[in-house]
Coordinates of C-alpha atoms and ligand atoms in Angstrom, one line a residue:
X1 CA -67.3 11.8 -56.8
X2 CA -70.4 9.7 -57.3
X3 CA -72.7 9.9 -54.2
X4 CA -74.9 6.9 -54.9
X5 CA -74.7 4.0 -52.5
X6 CA -73.6 0.8 -54.2
X7 CA -73.3 -2.9 -53.7
X8 CA -70.1 -4.4 -55.2
X9 CA -69.9 -7.7 -56.9
X10 CA -66.7 -9.6 -57.6
X11 CA -67.2 -12.1 -60.3
X12 CA -64.1 -14.4 -60.3
X13 CA -64.8 -16.2 -63.6
X14 CA -62.8 -18.7 -65.6
X15 CA -61.3 -16.3 -68.1
X16 CA -61.1 -13.1 -66.0
X17 CA -62.3 -11.2 -63.0
X18 CA -65.1 -8.7 -63.3
X19 CA -65.9 -6.3 -60.4
X20 CA -69.0 -4.2 -60.7
X21 CA -70.8 -1.7 -58.6
X22 CA -74.6 -1.6 -58.7
X23 CA -76.9 1.2 -57.7
X24 CA -80.2 0.7 -56.0
X25 CA -82.0 1.1 -59.4
X26 CA -79.9 -1.7 -60.8
X27 CA -77.7 0.4 -63.1
X28 CA -74.0 -0.1 -63.1
X29 CA -72.0 2.8 -61.6
X30 CA -68.5 1.3 -62.1
X31 CA -66.9 -1.7 -63.5
X32 CA -63.4 -3.2 -64.1
X33 CA -62.4 -6.3 -65.9
X34 CA -59.1 -8.1 -66.4
X35 CA -58.3 -11.5 -67.8
X36 CA -55.7 -13.8 -66.5
X37 CA -53.6 -16.6 -68.1
X38 CA -55.0 -19.9 -69.1
X39 CA -52.3 -22.6 -68.7
X40 CA -52.5 -25.8 -70.7
X41 CA -49.6 -28.0 -69.6
X42 CA -50.8 -31.1 -71.5
X43 CA -53.8 -32.0 -73.7
X44 CA -56.9 -32.0 -71.5
X45 CA -55.1 -30.2 -68.6
X46 CA -56.1 -26.7 -67.6
X47 CA -54.5 -24.6 -64.8
X48 CA -54.6 -21.0 -63.5
X49 CA -52.0 -19.3 -61.3
X50 CA -53.8 -18.5 -58.0
X51 CA -51.4 -15.5 -57.3
X52 CA -52.4 -14.0 -60.6
X53 CA -56.1 -14.6 -59.9
X54 CA -55.7 -12.7 -56.6
X55 CA -53.7 -9.9 -58.1
X56 CA -56.2 -9.4 -60.9
X57 CA -59.1 -9.6 -58.4
X58 CA -57.4 -7.0 -56.2
X59 CA -56.7 -4.7 -59.1
X60 CA -60.4 -4.7 -60.3
X61 CA -61.6 -4.2 -56.7
X62 CA -59.3 -1.2 -56.2
X63 CA -60.3 0.2 -59.6
X64 CA -64.0 0.1 -58.7
X65 CA -63.5 1.5 -55.2
X66 CA -61.7 4.4 -56.7
X67 CA -64.6 5.1 -59.1
X68 CA -67.4 4.8 -56.5
X69 CA -65.8 6.1 -53.4
X70 CA -65.1 3.8 -50.4
X71 CA -67.8 5.5 -48.2
X72 CA -70.6 4.6 -50.7
X73 CA -70.0 0.8 -50.5
X74 CA -72.7 -1.1 -48.6
X75 CA -71.4 -4.6 -49.0
X76 CA -69.3 -6.8 -51.2
X77 CA -70.7 -10.1 -52.7
X78 CA -68.6 -12.7 -54.4
X79 CA -69.3 -15.2 -57.2
X80 CA -66.8 -17.5 -58.7
X81 CA -65.8 -20.3 -61.2
X82 CA -66.7 -23.4 -59.3
X83 CA -64.9 -26.7 -58.6
X84 CA -61.5 -25.1 -59.5
X85 CA -59.1 -26.3 -56.8
X86 CA -56.5 -24.2 -54.9
X87 CA -54.2 -25.3 -52.1
X88 CA -52.1 -23.0 -50.0
X89 CA -50.1 -22.8 -46.8
X90 CA -52.2 -21.9 -43.8
X91 CA -49.4 -19.9 -42.1
X92 CA -48.0 -17.9 -45.1
X93 CA -51.0 -17.9 -47.4
X94 CA -48.7 -18.9 -50.2
X95 CA -50.3 -21.1 -52.9
X96 CA -48.5 -24.5 -53.4
X97 CA -49.4 -25.2 -57.0
X98 CA -51.4 -23.9 -59.8
X99 CA -55.1 -24.1 -59.5
X100 CA -56.6 -27.1 -61.2
X101 CA -59.4 -25.8 -63.3
X102 CA -62.9 -27.3 -63.5
X103 CA -62.3 -28.1 -67.2
X104 CA -59.2 -30.1 -66.4
X105 CA -59.5 -33.9 -67.3
X106 CA -56.3 -35.1 -65.6
X107 CA -58.1 -37.1 -63.0
X108 CA -60.0 -39.3 -65.4
X109 CA -58.0 -42.4 -64.5
X110 CA -58.6 -41.8 -60.8
X111 CA -62.4 -41.4 -61.4
X112 CA -62.3 -44.7 -63.3
X113 CA -60.5 -46.4 -60.4
X114 CA -63.2 -45.2 -58.0
X115 CA -66.1 -46.1 -60.3
X116 CA -67.5 -48.7 -57.8
X117 CA -68.5 -45.7 -55.5
X118 CA -70.5 -43.9 -58.2
X119 CA -73.8 -44.7 -56.7
X120 CA -72.8 -43.6 -53.1
X121 CA -71.4 -40.4 -54.5
X122 CA -74.5 -39.7 -56.5
X123 CA -76.8 -40.5 -53.6
X124 CA -74.9 -38.3 -51.2
X125 CA -73.7 -35.4 -53.3
X126 CA -76.1 -35.3 -56.2
X127 CA -73.1 -35.3 -58.5
X128 CA -71.5 -37.6 -61.0
X129 CA -68.1 -39.1 -60.3
X130 CA -66.3 -37.0 -62.9
X131 CA -62.9 -35.2 -63.1
X132 CA -65.0 -31.9 -63.3
X133 CA -65.5 -31.8 -59.5
X134 CA -62.9 -30.9 -56.9
X135 CA -62.3 -34.1 -54.8
X136 CA -60.1 -36.0 -57.3
X137 CA -58.3 -32.8 -58.1
X138 CA -57.3 -32.4 -54.4
X139 CA -56.2 -36.0 -54.3
X140 CA -54.1 -35.6 -57.4
X141 CA -52.3 -32.6 -55.8
X142 CA -51.6 -34.6 -52.6
X143 CA -50.4 -37.6 -54.6
X144 CA -48.3 -35.7 -57.2
X145 CA -47.0 -32.5 -55.6
X146 CA -44.3 -33.0 -52.9
X147 CA -45.0 -29.6 -51.3
X148 CA -48.7 -30.4 -51.0
X149 CA -48.0 -33.8 -49.4
X150 CA -45.5 -32.2 -47.0
X151 CA -47.9 -29.5 -45.9
X152 CA -50.7 -32.0 -45.3
X153 CA -48.3 -34.0 -43.1
X154 CA -47.3 -30.9 -41.1
X155 CA -51.0 -29.9 -40.7
X156 CA -50.7 -26.6 -42.5
X157 CA -52.4 -27.3 -45.8
X158 CA -55.6 -25.5 -46.8
X159 CA -57.9 -26.3 -49.7
X160 CA -60.4 -24.0 -51.2
X161 CA -62.4 -23.2 -54.3
X162 CA -61.9 -19.8 -55.8
X163 CA -64.5 -18.2 -53.5
X164 CA -62.5 -19.3 -50.4
X165 CA -59.2 -18.2 -52.0
X166 CA -60.6 -14.7 -52.7
X167 CA -62.2 -14.5 -49.2
X168 CA -58.9 -15.6 -47.6
X169 CA -56.9 -13.0 -49.4
X170 CA -59.5 -10.2 -49.0
X171 CA -59.6 -10.7 -45.3
X172 CA -55.8 -10.8 -45.0
X173 CA -55.7 -14.5 -44.2
X174 CA -58.3 -14.4 -41.4
X175 CA -61.1 -16.3 -42.9
X176 CA -61.1 -19.8 -44.5
X177 CA -64.8 -20.2 -45.5
X178 CA -67.1 -21.1 -48.3
X179 CA -70.9 -21.7 -48.6
X180 CA -73.1 -24.6 -49.8
X181 CA -73.4 -23.8 -53.5
X182 CA -69.6 -24.1 -53.8
X183 CA -69.1 -26.8 -51.1
X184 CA -71.7 -29.0 -52.9
X185 CA -69.4 -29.2 -55.9
X186 CA -66.4 -30.7 -54.1
X187 CA -67.9 -34.3 -54.1
X188 CA -67.2 -34.4 -50.3
X189 CA -70.4 -32.5 -49.2
X190 CA -73.5 -34.3 -48.3
X191 CA -76.4 -32.3 -49.8
X192 CA -79.0 -33.9 -47.5
X193 CA -77.2 -33.4 -44.2
X194 CA -75.6 -30.1 -45.5
X195 CA -72.2 -31.3 -44.0
X196 CA -69.0 -32.7 -45.3
X197 CA -69.4 -36.5 -45.3
X198 CA -66.9 -38.8 -43.5
X199 CA -67.5 -41.7 -45.8
X200 CA -66.9 -39.6 -48.9
X201 CA -63.8 -38.1 -47.4
X202 CA -62.6 -41.6 -46.8
X203 CA -63.4 -42.7 -50.3
X204 CA -61.3 -39.9 -51.7
X205 CA -58.6 -40.2 -49.1
X206 CA -59.0 -36.6 -47.9
X207 CA -58.9 -35.0 -44.4
X208 CA -61.7 -32.7 -43.2
X209 CA -59.2 -30.3 -41.6
X210 CA -58.1 -28.9 -45.0
X211 CA -61.6 -27.9 -46.0
X212 CA -63.1 -24.4 -45.5
X213 CA -66.0 -23.8 -43.0
X214 CA -69.3 -23.8 -44.7
X215 CA -71.5 -20.7 -43.8
X216 CA -74.9 -19.8 -45.2
X217 CA -74.7 -18.2 -48.7
X218 CA -76.1 -14.9 -47.4
X219 CA -74.0 -14.7 -44.3
X220 CA -71.4 -12.1 -43.5
X221 CA -68.1 -13.9 -44.2
X222 CA -65.9 -11.3 -42.6
X223 CA -64.5 -7.8 -43.4
X224 CA -62.0 -6.8 -46.0
X225 CA -58.5 -6.0 -44.8
X226 CA -58.2 -2.2 -44.9
X227 CA -54.7 -2.5 -46.3
X228 CA -56.4 -3.8 -49.5
X229 CA -59.6 -1.8 -49.6
X230 CA -58.7 1.3 -47.5
X231 CA -61.5 0.6 -45.0
X232 CA -63.2 -2.6 -43.6
X233 CA -66.1 -3.5 -45.9
X234 CA -68.4 -6.4 -45.0
X235 CA -68.2 -9.4 -47.4
X236 CA -71.9 -10.5 -47.5
X237 CA -73.2 -13.1 -49.9
X238 CA -71.3 -15.7 -51.8
X239 CA -72.6 -18.0 -54.6
X240 CA -71.0 -20.2 -57.3
X241 CA -71.3 -18.6 -60.7
X242 CA -74.2 -20.6 -62.0
X243 CA -76.2 -20.4 -58.9
X244 CA -75.6 -16.6 -58.9
X245 CA -77.0 -16.5 -62.4
X246 CA -80.0 -18.5 -61.4
X247 CA -80.5 -16.1 -58.5
X248 CA -80.2 -13.1 -60.8
X249 CA -83.0 -14.6 -63.0
X250 CA -85.3 -14.7 -60.0
X251 CA -84.7 -18.5 -59.8
X252 CA -86.4 -18.8 -56.5
X253 CA -89.8 -18.5 -58.3
X254 CA -91.6 -21.6 -59.6
X255 CA -90.9 -22.8 -63.2
X256 CA -87.8 -20.7 -63.9
X257 CA -85.1 -22.4 -66.0
X258 CA -82.0 -20.5 -67.1
X259 CA -79.1 -21.1 -69.4
X260 CA -75.8 -19.2 -69.4
X261 CA -73.9 -19.2 -72.7
X262 CA -70.3 -18.6 -71.9
X263 CA -67.2 -20.8 -72.1
X264 CA -69.7 -23.7 -71.5
X265 CA -73.4 -23.9 -71.1
X266 CA -75.0 -24.2 -67.7
X267 CA -78.7 -24.9 -67.5
X268 CA -80.3 -24.7 -64.1
X269 CA -83.8 -25.1 -62.6
X270 CA -84.6 -24.8 -58.9
X271 CA -86.4 -27.7 -57.3
X272 CA -87.2 -25.8 -54.1
X273 CA -86.6 -27.7 -50.9
X274 CA -86.6 -31.1 -52.7
X275 CA -83.6 -32.9 -54.1
X276 CA -84.6 -34.3 -57.6
X277 CA -83.6 -37.9 -58.3
X278 CA -81.9 -37.7 -61.7
X279 CA -79.7 -40.1 -63.6
X280 CA -77.7 -37.9 -66.0
X281 CA -78.2 -34.5 -64.4
X282 CA -76.5 -33.1 -61.4
X283 CA -78.5 -32.2 -58.3
X284 CA -76.9 -29.4 -56.3
X285 CA -77.5 -26.8 -53.7
X286 CA -78.7 -23.6 -55.3
X287 CA -78.2 -21.6 -52.1
X288 CA -78.7 -21.7 -48.4
X289 CA -80.3 -18.6 -47.1
X290 CA -81.2 -18.1 -43.5
X291 CA -80.5 -21.7 -42.6
X292 CA -82.8 -23.0 -45.4
X293 CA -81.4 -24.8 -48.4
X294 CA -82.8 -24.5 -51.9
X295 CA -81.9 -27.2 -54.4
X296 CA -81.5 -27.2 -58.1
X297 CA -80.9 -29.5 -61.0
X298 CA -78.2 -28.6 -63.4
X299 CA -76.8 -29.6 -66.8
X300 CA -73.2 -28.7 -67.5
X301 CA -72.0 -28.6 -71.1
X302 CA -68.2 -28.1 -71.2
X303 CA -67.7 -26.5 -74.6
X304 CA -69.9 -23.8 -76.1
X305 CA -68.3 -20.3 -76.5
X306 CA -64.9 -21.9 -76.4
X307 CA -65.7 -23.6 -79.6
X308 CA -66.2 -20.2 -81.2
X309 CA -62.8 -19.2 -79.8
X310 CA -61.3 -22.3 -81.3
X311 CA -62.7 -21.4 -84.7
X312 CA -61.0 -18.0 -84.3
X313 CA -57.7 -19.0 -82.7
X314 CA -57.0 -22.5 -84.1
X315 CA -58.8 -22.9 -87.4
X316 CA -58.6 -19.1 -88.0
X317 CA -61.7 -19.1 -90.1
X318 CA -63.2 -16.2 -88.3
X319 CA -61.6 -13.1 -86.8
X320 CA -64.2 -12.4 -84.2
X321 CA -67.0 -14.3 -82.4
X322 CA -69.5 -11.7 -83.7
X323 CA -68.9 -12.7 -87.3
X324 CA -70.4 -16.1 -86.8
X325 CA -73.9 -14.5 -86.8
X326 CA -73.7 -13.1 -90.3
X327 CA -71.9 -16.3 -91.5
X328 CA -74.7 -18.5 -90.1
X329 CA -77.4 -16.3 -91.6
X330 CA -75.7 -16.4 -95.0
X331 CA -76.9 -20.0 -95.6
X332 CA -80.5 -21.0 -95.3
X333 CA -79.9 -24.2 -93.4
X334 CA -77.0 -26.4 -92.2
X335 CA -76.9 -28.5 -95.3
X336 CA -76.1 -31.6 -93.2
X337 CA -73.0 -30.2 -91.5
X338 CA -72.9 -31.0 -87.8
X339 CA -70.2 -30.1 -85.3
X340 CA -70.0 -32.1 -82.0
X341 CA -67.8 -29.9 -79.9
X342 CA -66.5 -32.6 -77.6
X343 CA -63.2 -30.8 -77.3
X344 CA -63.0 -31.7 -73.6
X345 CA -65.2 -34.8 -73.7
X346 CA -68.9 -34.5 -73.2
X347 CA -70.8 -33.5 -70.0
X348 CA -74.5 -33.6 -69.4
X349 CA -76.3 -35.9 -70.4
X350 CA -73.6 -38.1 -72.0
X351 CA -70.8 -37.9 -69.3
X352 CA -68.2 -39.3 -71.6
X353 CA -64.7 -37.9 -71.0
X354 CA -63.4 -40.0 -73.9
X355 CA -65.7 -38.4 -76.5
X356 CA -63.8 -36.2 -78.9
X357 CA -64.8 -33.3 -81.2
X358 CA -66.1 -34.0 -84.7
X359 CA -67.3 -32.2 -87.8
X360 CA -69.4 -34.4 -90.0
X361 CA -71.3 -34.1 -93.2
X362 CA -68.6 -32.1 -95.0
X363 CA -68.8 -32.0 -98.8
X364 CA -66.9 -30.2 -101.6
X365 CA -69.5 -27.4 -101.1
X366 CA -68.7 -26.9 -97.4
X367 CA -67.5 -23.4 -96.5
X368 CA -66.4 -21.7 -93.2
X369 CA -70.0 -20.5 -92.9
X370 CA -71.2 -24.0 -92.6
X371 CA -68.7 -24.8 -89.9
X372 CA -69.5 -21.5 -88.0
X373 CA -73.2 -22.3 -88.3
X374 CA -72.7 -25.9 -87.1
X375 CA -70.8 -24.6 -84.1
X376 CA -73.6 -22.2 -83.1
X377 CA -76.2 -24.8 -83.7
X378 CA -74.4 -27.2 -81.4
X379 CA -75.0 -24.8 -78.5
X380 CA -78.7 -25.0 -79.2
X381 CA -78.8 -28.8 -79.6
X382 CA -76.8 -29.3 -76.4
X383 CA -79.2 -27.0 -74.6
X384 CA -82.1 -29.1 -75.8
X385 CA -80.3 -32.3 -74.7
X386 CA -80.3 -30.9 -71.1
X387 CA -83.8 -29.4 -71.1
X388 CA -85.2 -32.7 -72.3
X389 CA -83.3 -34.5 -69.5
X390 CA -84.8 -32.0 -66.9
X391 CA -88.3 -32.6 -68.3
X392 CA -87.8 -36.3 -68.0
X393 CA -86.5 -36.3 -64.5
X394 CA -88.2 -33.4 -62.7
X395 CA -91.9 -33.9 -62.2
X396 CA -94.0 -31.1 -63.5
X397 CA -91.2 -29.2 -65.3
X398 CA -93.1 -28.0 -68.4
X399 CA -91.2 -24.8 -69.2
X400 CA -92.6 -22.1 -71.4
X401 CA -89.7 -19.7 -71.3
X402 CA -85.9 -20.1 -71.1
X403 CA -84.1 -17.2 -69.4
X404 CA -80.7 -16.7 -70.8
X405 CA -77.5 -14.7 -70.2
X406 CA -73.8 -14.9 -71.0
X407 CA -71.5 -13.6 -73.8
X408 CA -72.8 -15.8 -76.7
X409 CA -76.4 -14.6 -76.1
X410 CA -75.5 -11.5 -78.1
X411 CA -75.7 -13.7 -81.2
X412 CA -79.3 -13.2 -82.5
X413 CA -79.0 -16.2 -84.9
X414 CA -78.2 -18.4 -82.0
X415 CA -81.1 -17.1 -79.9
X416 CA -83.6 -17.5 -82.7
X417 CA -82.3 -21.0 -83.6
X418 CA -82.5 -21.9 -79.9
X419 CA -86.2 -20.8 -79.7
X420 CA -86.9 -22.8 -82.9
X421 CA -85.1 -26.0 -81.7
X422 CA -86.7 -25.9 -78.3
X423 CA -90.1 -24.7 -79.3
X424 CA -89.8 -22.3 -76.4
X425 CA -89.7 -18.6 -75.9
X426 CA -86.2 -17.2 -75.1
X427 CA -85.9 -14.2 -72.7
X428 CA -82.5 -12.6 -72.9
X429 CA -81.2 -10.7 -69.9
X430 CA -80.6 -7.0 -70.5
X431 CA -77.4 -7.3 -68.5
X432 CA -75.2 -10.1 -70.0
X433 CA -73.3 -10.3 -66.8
X434 CA -76.1 -12.0 -64.9
X435 CA -73.6 -13.8 -62.7
X436 CA -72.2 -10.6 -61.3
X437 CA -75.7 -9.3 -60.8
X438 CA -76.6 -12.4 -58.9
X439 CA -73.8 -11.9 -56.4
X440 CA -74.8 -8.3 -56.0
X441 CA -78.4 -9.5 -55.5
X442 CA -77.6 -11.9 -52.7
X443 CA -75.4 -9.4 -51.1
X444 CA -77.8 -6.5 -51.5
X445 CA -80.8 -8.4 -50.4
X446 CA -79.0 -9.6 -47.3
X447 CA -77.5 -6.3 -46.4
X448 CA -81.0 -4.6 -46.7
X449 CA -80.0 -2.6 -49.9
X450 CA -82.9 -4.2 -51.8
X451 CA -85.8 -6.4 -50.9
X452 CA -86.6 -9.3 -53.3
X453 CA -89.6 -7.5 -54.9
X454 CA -87.5 -4.4 -55.6
X455 CA -84.8 -6.6 -57.1
X456 CA -87.2 -8.5 -59.4
X457 CA -88.4 -5.1 -60.8
X458 CA -84.9 -4.1 -61.9
X459 CA -84.3 -7.4 -63.7
X460 CA -85.7 -6.8 -67.1
X461 CA -85.2 -8.8 -70.3
X462 CA -83.9 -6.8 -73.3
X463 CA -85.3 -9.1 -76.0
X464 CA -87.6 -12.1 -76.5
X465 CA -87.3 -14.7 -79.3
X466 CA -90.4 -16.7 -80.3
X467 CA -90.2 -20.1 -82.0
X468 CA -90.9 -19.8 -85.7
X469 CA -89.9 -23.2 -87.1
X470 CA -92.3 -26.1 -87.6
X471 CA -92.0 -29.0 -85.1
X472 CA -91.3 -31.5 -87.9
X473 CA -88.4 -29.4 -89.2
X474 CA -86.8 -28.8 -85.8
X475 CA -87.2 -32.5 -84.9
X476 CA -85.4 -33.4 -88.1
X477 CA -82.4 -31.3 -87.2
X478 CA -82.3 -32.5 -83.6
X479 CA -82.5 -36.2 -84.5
X480 CA -79.5 -35.7 -86.9
X481 CA -77.6 -34.1 -84.1
X482 CA -78.3 -37.1 -81.8
X483 CA -77.0 -39.4 -84.5
X484 CA -73.8 -37.3 -84.9
X485 CA -73.2 -37.4 -81.1
X486 CA -73.3 -41.2 -81.1
X487 CA -70.4 -41.2 -83.5
X488 CA -68.2 -39.0 -81.3
X489 CA -68.5 -41.1 -78.1
X490 CA -65.7 -43.2 -76.7
X491 CA -63.3 -41.9 -79.4
X492 CA -60.1 -41.5 -77.4
X493 CA -60.1 -45.1 -76.2
X494 CA -60.5 -46.5 -79.7
Ligands
ADP501 P1 -67.2 -16.7 -69.5 O1 -67.9 -15.9 -68.4 O2 -67.4 -18.2 -69.4 O3 -65.7 -16.4 -69.6 P2 -68.7 -15.0 -71.3 O4 -70.1 -15.0 -70.8 O5 -67.9 -13.7 -71.1 O6 -67.8 -16.3 -70.9 O7 -68.8 -15.3 -72.9 C1 -67.7 -15.4 -73.7 C2 -67.9 -16.5 -74.6 O8 -68.9 -16.2 -75.5 C3 -66.6 -16.7 -75.5 O9 -66.3 -18.1 -75.5 C4 -67.0 -16.3 -76.9 O10 -66.4 -17.1 -77.9 C5 -68.5 -16.4 -76.9 N1 -69.1 -15.3 -77.7 C6 -69.0 -13.9 -77.4 N2 -69.7 -13.2 -78.4 C7 -70.3 -14.2 -79.2 C8 -71.1 -14.1 -80.4 N3 -71.5 -12.9 -80.8 N4 -71.5 -15.2 -80.9 C9 -71.1 -16.4 -80.5 N5 -70.3 -16.6 -79.4 C10 -69.9 -15.4 -78.8

């Protein structure tokens, strides 16, 4: 049996759950990953089964415990897909409906109905009134699912994002809690007062009693039920996935901007103790540590890696994501083919749920390589859209380096093209699972396993990409992209 002490991180992501054990020197001593089902009941709707989420989480936790030995675990940290909405029975712990996933667009009509409150919502929450966030998802469940309505009336309804759902189950139904990086994504949490907001709750027609308690991100949330883990282990440190990734990149230091290339793209930059006033970005809580909140600006792009999966599963022009790299490199430039991957509308900075995907510039010469290249290029352009927006709205944000992580960063074509289009250096994390590392970091730093300096030393990039394209050329490509985007907007209402 391995004798090293470890911190465990549970990364409850959108496609699967990854549980990892980290040694003090930052190496991974055990890991376990399992996917769960993606449920698409109607176009634009996305659900997960909460029971399956918990079963998969439990299995990966038990796998890792078996590998590292229960006596070696110092603490458990959690990170999670944010905004995804779960409702359950307070007495039995039984979930009452599938989880409505962050990507789900079903509440677009409700958001439109509430549009007069957009400014209040933005002012108080830093967010945009969009179906992406939890509040309208909860309201939809109350209005459309009898069991949810009944439980609310009886006073035994609980709501939580996936962090709360995992904590609840891990503690055997003892703790109903969350922390500000997740609470700040519900649309009901005032990021100035750091409290749920009565006026917002009224706007969305929601009751405070169903919401989880908000603790500091680095607090002890409780202990695992020993029926599940064999021994009580402290759950210390919880962060939403993107905030965890920012934390893993050392995002508490000045001038750090990060991008995670997974299902979507999530670009974040910490603004310290100040809340940036932005129009098209989201302002959010990065974390609240020792009673002190740190804020961040964020750009969320809904479709990035998913678009590569779509090429594989729907168009069937590739058999693996990896192939796109050699396909893109097989042509010397895009030859005018652009792919606007608005498969679920467009997020930052366009915020148009009615935009739809579009491939434009096709000729008789167009091959699958052009389409694959256009899909990869779209990730780079969408990243530039967000970085430009951050530079416009956050005073003094002149970044030199973009720190990156996530599955698609394995693609060297994408990384080089990203450096070229941005005119910035790209620093790729050695560990693609930065999200999991971030949860381990907040947990390990809080439990005394690491101090911040020690942690920064173990965080090393594996590769750097320097811009090599002329400004004139990169501007030319980028302007054409902006033109393409304009043509994809407001499509589903036409
Ligand atoms: P998530 O955590 O959002 O589930 P990951 O960080 O695991 O996502 O990344 C998986 C995504 O990255 C998938 O959507 C996949 O299509 C994409 N991807 C993986 N490898 C590559 C690659 N070599 N080139 C382009 N995209 C890739």
